[in-house]
Amino acid sequence: MAADPAPGDTGCAAHCPVAASMPDGCDRARGPARDLPMFRHCGVSEPASIRQMVEGVLHSARPHLSDEAIGRLELVAAEVLNNVAEHAYSGRPPGPIALTLWIDAGEVRCCVTDRGGAMPAGRVPTAALPDVAGKAIDDLPEGGWGWALIDVLARETCYCRLGNWNRLFFRVPLRPPVDDAF
Amino acid sequence: MDLTSELVADTMVIRVRDSRIDAAMAIPFKDKVRELARGAAERVVLDLSRVGFVDSSGLGAIVATMKLLGPGVRLELAALTPNVARVFRLTRMDSVFRIHDVAPDAAHGG
């Protein structure tokens, strides 16, 4: 995918229930998502606003999810939103972010949209975990875990650039895989 | 950032009273821990029993704090809640820090 393709759906439509013509319109759930409980949280790309959005996600999901699933959803939502603030809006004034979630029987579907810069190479970055084995304290990483955490906590992560918008869709299972170190 | 400190035997115990160490808290957290731990002890234990959430920014702040304390000071962690333990496990940072089930307590002589 090119870094900044022409407006239009570039492949997420099969997963993402958001109307392609309304990249900020996560409330326009399509298809099977239409009847699911849906919640939308909007903010700007600043830490305090992101914290409010994450707390809003918790508030929305708490009646539907176990504490364990809530914990995974909270972490992946925070990492995705932090990435938008730190990378998509890097070198730009703070801008809008929207996170919409749909609660389904076995998963939470999430869609995050923003008006920042496109992801490098137009796709989700590779998610290598920073190496820490045998490192001296001064050589330990102080970041770089975000996409690795998203990769292990979310499923079917899918990115689209739509005009001046970014859209990221992912699913968080309600039950953790039994053989992962959750 | 709401932190308290207490000397228990030869260990400085810093109790985090906020419920989150996230991107909004990363810088105040580093500054406050460094201020509380300055010259205090060779061993600093961070009591995280009240912390329900740490994201990668918070984890980075904890690592940065360990570096700021310098080579003569050991930073250890105690009383991780399930969500916080998950972050350390998934990033393998549980292999970097010494993690105690409970923090030293003055009432029990550390």
XYZ file of C-alpha atoms in Angstrom:
292
model
C 0.000 0.000 0.000
C 1.335 3.452 -0.853
C 2.018 5.880 1.968
C -0.876 8.138 1.044
C -3.253 6.444 -1.387
C -6.256 8.053 -2.964
C -9.342 8.256 -0.761
C -11.364 5.095 -0.664
C -11.504 1.846 1.192
C -8.259 -0.050 0.803
C -9.199 -3.421 2.171
C -10.483 -2.977 5.698
C -14.130 -3.063 4.741
C -14.418 -6.792 5.300
C -13.399 -6.313 8.936
C -14.290 -2.755 9.803
C -17.940 -1.889 10.146
C -17.282 1.813 9.615
C -18.567 3.344 6.414
C -15.611 3.902 4.095
C -16.986 7.221 2.966
C -17.160 8.444 6.582
C -13.787 7.647 8.094
C -14.729 9.602 11.203
C -18.131 7.972 11.267
C -17.522 4.989 13.477
C -21.074 5.379 14.736
C -22.312 4.231 11.320
C -21.872 0.582 12.031
C -22.651 -1.619 9.080
C -23.651 -5.170 8.582
C -23.638 -7.534 11.541
C -22.420 -4.798 13.886
C -25.660 -2.873 13.503
C -27.407 -4.461 16.457
C -24.410 -4.746 18.791
C -24.004 -2.470 21.799
C -21.832 0.375 20.502
C -19.912 3.068 22.345
C -17.915 5.960 21.002
C -15.291 8.016 22.791
C -13.723 11.125 21.291
C -10.793 13.224 22.395
C -7.603 14.884 21.283
C -4.065 13.558 20.992
C -2.872 14.657 24.435
C -2.132 12.379 27.388
C -4.869 13.733 29.668
C -7.505 13.403 26.954
C -6.315 9.912 26.071
C -6.606 8.901 29.707
C -10.201 10.154 29.716
C -10.937 8.164 26.568
C -9.457 4.980 28.056
C -11.474 5.493 31.224
C -14.552 5.977 29.041
C -13.808 2.683 27.295
C -13.619 0.964 30.679
C -16.885 2.508 31.761
C -18.593 1.330 28.559
C -17.192 -2.187 28.613
C -17.307 -2.977 32.329
C -20.904 -4.259 32.424
C -20.162 -6.650 29.552
C -16.640 -7.992 30.224
C -14.711 -9.904 32.880
C -12.043 -8.035 34.853
C -9.399 -10.004 32.964
C -10.773 -9.001 29.546
C -11.235 -5.407 30.697
C -7.545 -5.319 31.625
C -6.483 -6.460 28.154
C -8.867 -4.035 26.433
C -7.618 -1.161 28.592
C -3.997 -1.854 27.710
C -4.496 -2.266 23.976
C -6.721 0.839 23.797
C -4.127 2.913 25.655
C -1.291 1.660 23.448
C -3.193 2.363 20.219
C -4.193 5.872 21.357
C -0.691 6.652 22.626
C 0.707 5.619 19.261
C -1.639 8.022 17.493
C -0.541 10.863 19.767
C 3.165 10.079 19.608
C 3.484 9.144 15.944
C 0.509 10.164 13.780
C 0.444 13.650 15.349
C 4.214 13.908 15.836
C 5.353 17.413 14.855
C 1.745 18.555 14.385
C -0.709 20.358 16.636
C -2.880 18.038 18.741
C -5.789 16.701 16.730
C -8.924 14.612 17.061
C -9.084 10.909 17.849
C -12.197 8.764 18.003
C -12.465 5.249 19.388
C -15.596 3.231 18.763
C -16.228 -0.183 20.229
C -18.847 -2.807 19.633
C -19.391 -5.543 22.183
C -19.986 -8.899 20.491
C -20.487 -12.348 21.985
C -16.844 -13.381 21.960
C -14.931 -10.178 21.324
C -14.813 -6.414 21.410
C -14.463 -4.795 17.989
C -12.619 -1.491 18.047
C -12.125 1.222 15.462
C -9.796 4.181 15.999
C -9.738 7.134 13.614
C -7.511 10.208 13.586
C -6.395 12.998 11.254
C -2.649 12.672 11.777
C 0.026 11.546 9.345
C -0.115 8.150 7.649
C 1.629 5.139 9.116
C 5.072 4.536 7.593
C 4.734 2.414 4.446
C 0.969 2.658 4.860
C 0.688 -0.336 7.149
C 0.872 -1.442 10.764
C 4.526 -1.616 11.891
C 6.189 -4.920 12.633
C 5.911 -5.801 16.269
C 9.248 -7.064 17.541
C 9.563 -7.021 21.309
C 12.656 -5.077 22.452
C 15.378 -7.460 23.589
C 16.140 -7.207 27.302
C 17.978 -10.456 28.058
C 21.402 -9.882 29.575
C 21.344 -6.113 29.044
C 23.025 -3.693 31.412
C 20.606 -1.324 33.146
C 21.756 1.657 31.107
C 21.119 -0.276 27.879
C 17.538 -1.295 28.703
C 14.801 0.055 26.428
C 12.485 2.785 27.733
C 9.883 2.211 25.042
C 9.185 0.357 21.846
C 6.721 -2.100 23.402
C 3.530 -0.533 22.055
C 3.005 -2.485 18.825
C 4.302 -5.718 20.364
C 1.646 -5.410 23.083
C -1.059 -4.555 20.544
C 0.032 -7.534 18.451
C -0.318 -9.995 21.312
C -3.517 -8.513 22.775
C -5.481 -7.758 19.594
C -6.540 -9.785 16.559
C -6.980 -8.852 12.899
C -5.341 -5.472 13.310
C -6.060 -3.632 10.084
C -5.023 -0.154 8.970
C -6.460 2.079 6.255
C -5.540 5.540 5.062
C -8.681 7.284 3.845
C -8.002 10.733 2.444
C -6.577 12.681 5.382
C -7.743 10.099 7.904
C -6.181 7.064 9.525
C -8.400 4.206 10.539
C -7.272 1.237 12.610
C -9.550 -1.676 13.299
C -8.829 -4.518 15.726
C -10.597 -7.133 17.806
C -9.940 -7.989 21.444
C -11.092 -11.514 22.375
C -13.110 -11.810 25.545
C -11.182 -14.940 26.533
C -7.369 -15.045 26.476
C -5.628 -17.773 24.441
C -4.887 -20.593 26.891
C -1.245 -21.060 25.928
C -0.190 -17.402 25.973
C 1.459 -15.760 28.952
C -1.540 -13.621 29.748
C 1.698 12.285 41.264
C 0.898 11.015 44.713
C 3.815 9.082 46.220
C 4.912 8.548 49.796
C 8.216 7.235 51.068
C 9.232 5.404 54.202
C 12.531 3.963 55.381
C 12.076 0.340 56.441
C 15.336 -1.008 57.899
C 17.852 -0.149 55.149
C 15.277 0.008 52.352
C 13.478 3.043 50.999
C 9.894 1.996 50.272
C 8.076 4.291 47.854
C 4.347 3.718 47.772
C 2.519 4.830 44.631
C -0.901 6.088 45.665
C -2.141 6.965 42.172
C -4.031 4.220 40.384
C -2.347 4.683 37.007
C 1.174 5.128 35.651
C 0.462 6.070 32.037
C 1.647 8.570 29.431
C 0.070 11.430 31.403
C 1.978 10.419 34.546
C 5.313 9.260 33.144
C 7.291 12.486 33.644
C 5.879 13.456 37.077
C 6.465 9.882 38.210
C 10.155 9.925 37.237
C 10.715 13.320 38.841
C 8.985 12.452 42.111
C 10.630 9.052 42.601
C 14.045 10.526 41.944
C 13.367 13.315 44.448
C 12.180 10.891 47.141
C 14.970 8.374 46.617
C 17.860 10.814 46.361
C 20.708 9.618 48.559
C 18.277 7.675 50.678
C 19.287 4.061 50.473
C 21.031 1.444 48.405
C 17.762 -0.355 47.875
C 14.494 1.237 46.759
C 11.302 -0.806 46.615
C 8.372 0.560 44.649
C 5.094 -0.535 46.234
C 2.630 -0.845 43.329
C -0.223 -2.410 45.288
C -2.568 0.508 44.533
C -1.636 0.754 40.852
C -4.204 -0.893 38.604
C -2.758 0.152 35.271
C 0.680 0.635 33.705
C 1.062 1.112 29.945
C 4.266 1.105 27.889
C 4.848 4.776 28.750
C 4.590 3.957 32.448
C 6.858 0.971 32.018
C 9.372 3.221 30.250
C 9.157 5.670 33.151
C 9.941 2.897 35.646
C 12.965 1.808 33.587
C 14.118 5.415 33.231
C 13.785 5.840 36.988
C 16.015 2.842 37.593
C 18.664 4.407 35.361
C 18.342 7.794 37.082
C 18.936 6.256 40.503
C 22.385 5.236 39.338
C 24.524 2.149 39.682
C 24.707 2.275 43.487
C 20.961 1.913 43.996
C 18.815 -1.144 43.321
C 15.217 -0.499 42.247
C 12.878 -3.382 43.041
C 9.119 -3.724 42.663
C 6.475 -5.108 44.987
C 2.805 -6.063 45.063
C 1.963 -6.005 41.363
C -1.774 -6.139 40.624
C -2.830 -8.579 37.862
C -3.009 -5.933 35.109
C 0.402 -4.540 35.982
C 1.936 -8.008 36.254
C 0.614 -8.763 32.757
C 2.490 -5.802 31.239
C 5.739 -6.878 32.868
C 5.197 -10.483 31.750
C 4.300 -9.677 28.127
C 7.301 -7.356 27.719
C 9.585 -9.785 29.602
C 10.506 -6.946 31.945
C 9.630 -9.294 34.804
C 13.049 -10.826 34.084
C 14.762 -7.446 34.570
C 13.300 -6.365 37.890
C 13.303 -8.198 41.176
C 9.613 -8.426 42.039
C 8.337 -9.103 45.563
C 4.867 -10.344 46.452
C 4.520 -7.712 49.164
C 6.350 -4.492 50.013
C 8.449 -4.218 53.179
C 6.362 -2.874 56.038
C 7.714 -0.976 59.035
C 5.195 -2.729 61.298
C 6.797 -6.041 60.453
C 10.384 -4.871 60.608
C 10.835 -4.968 56.816
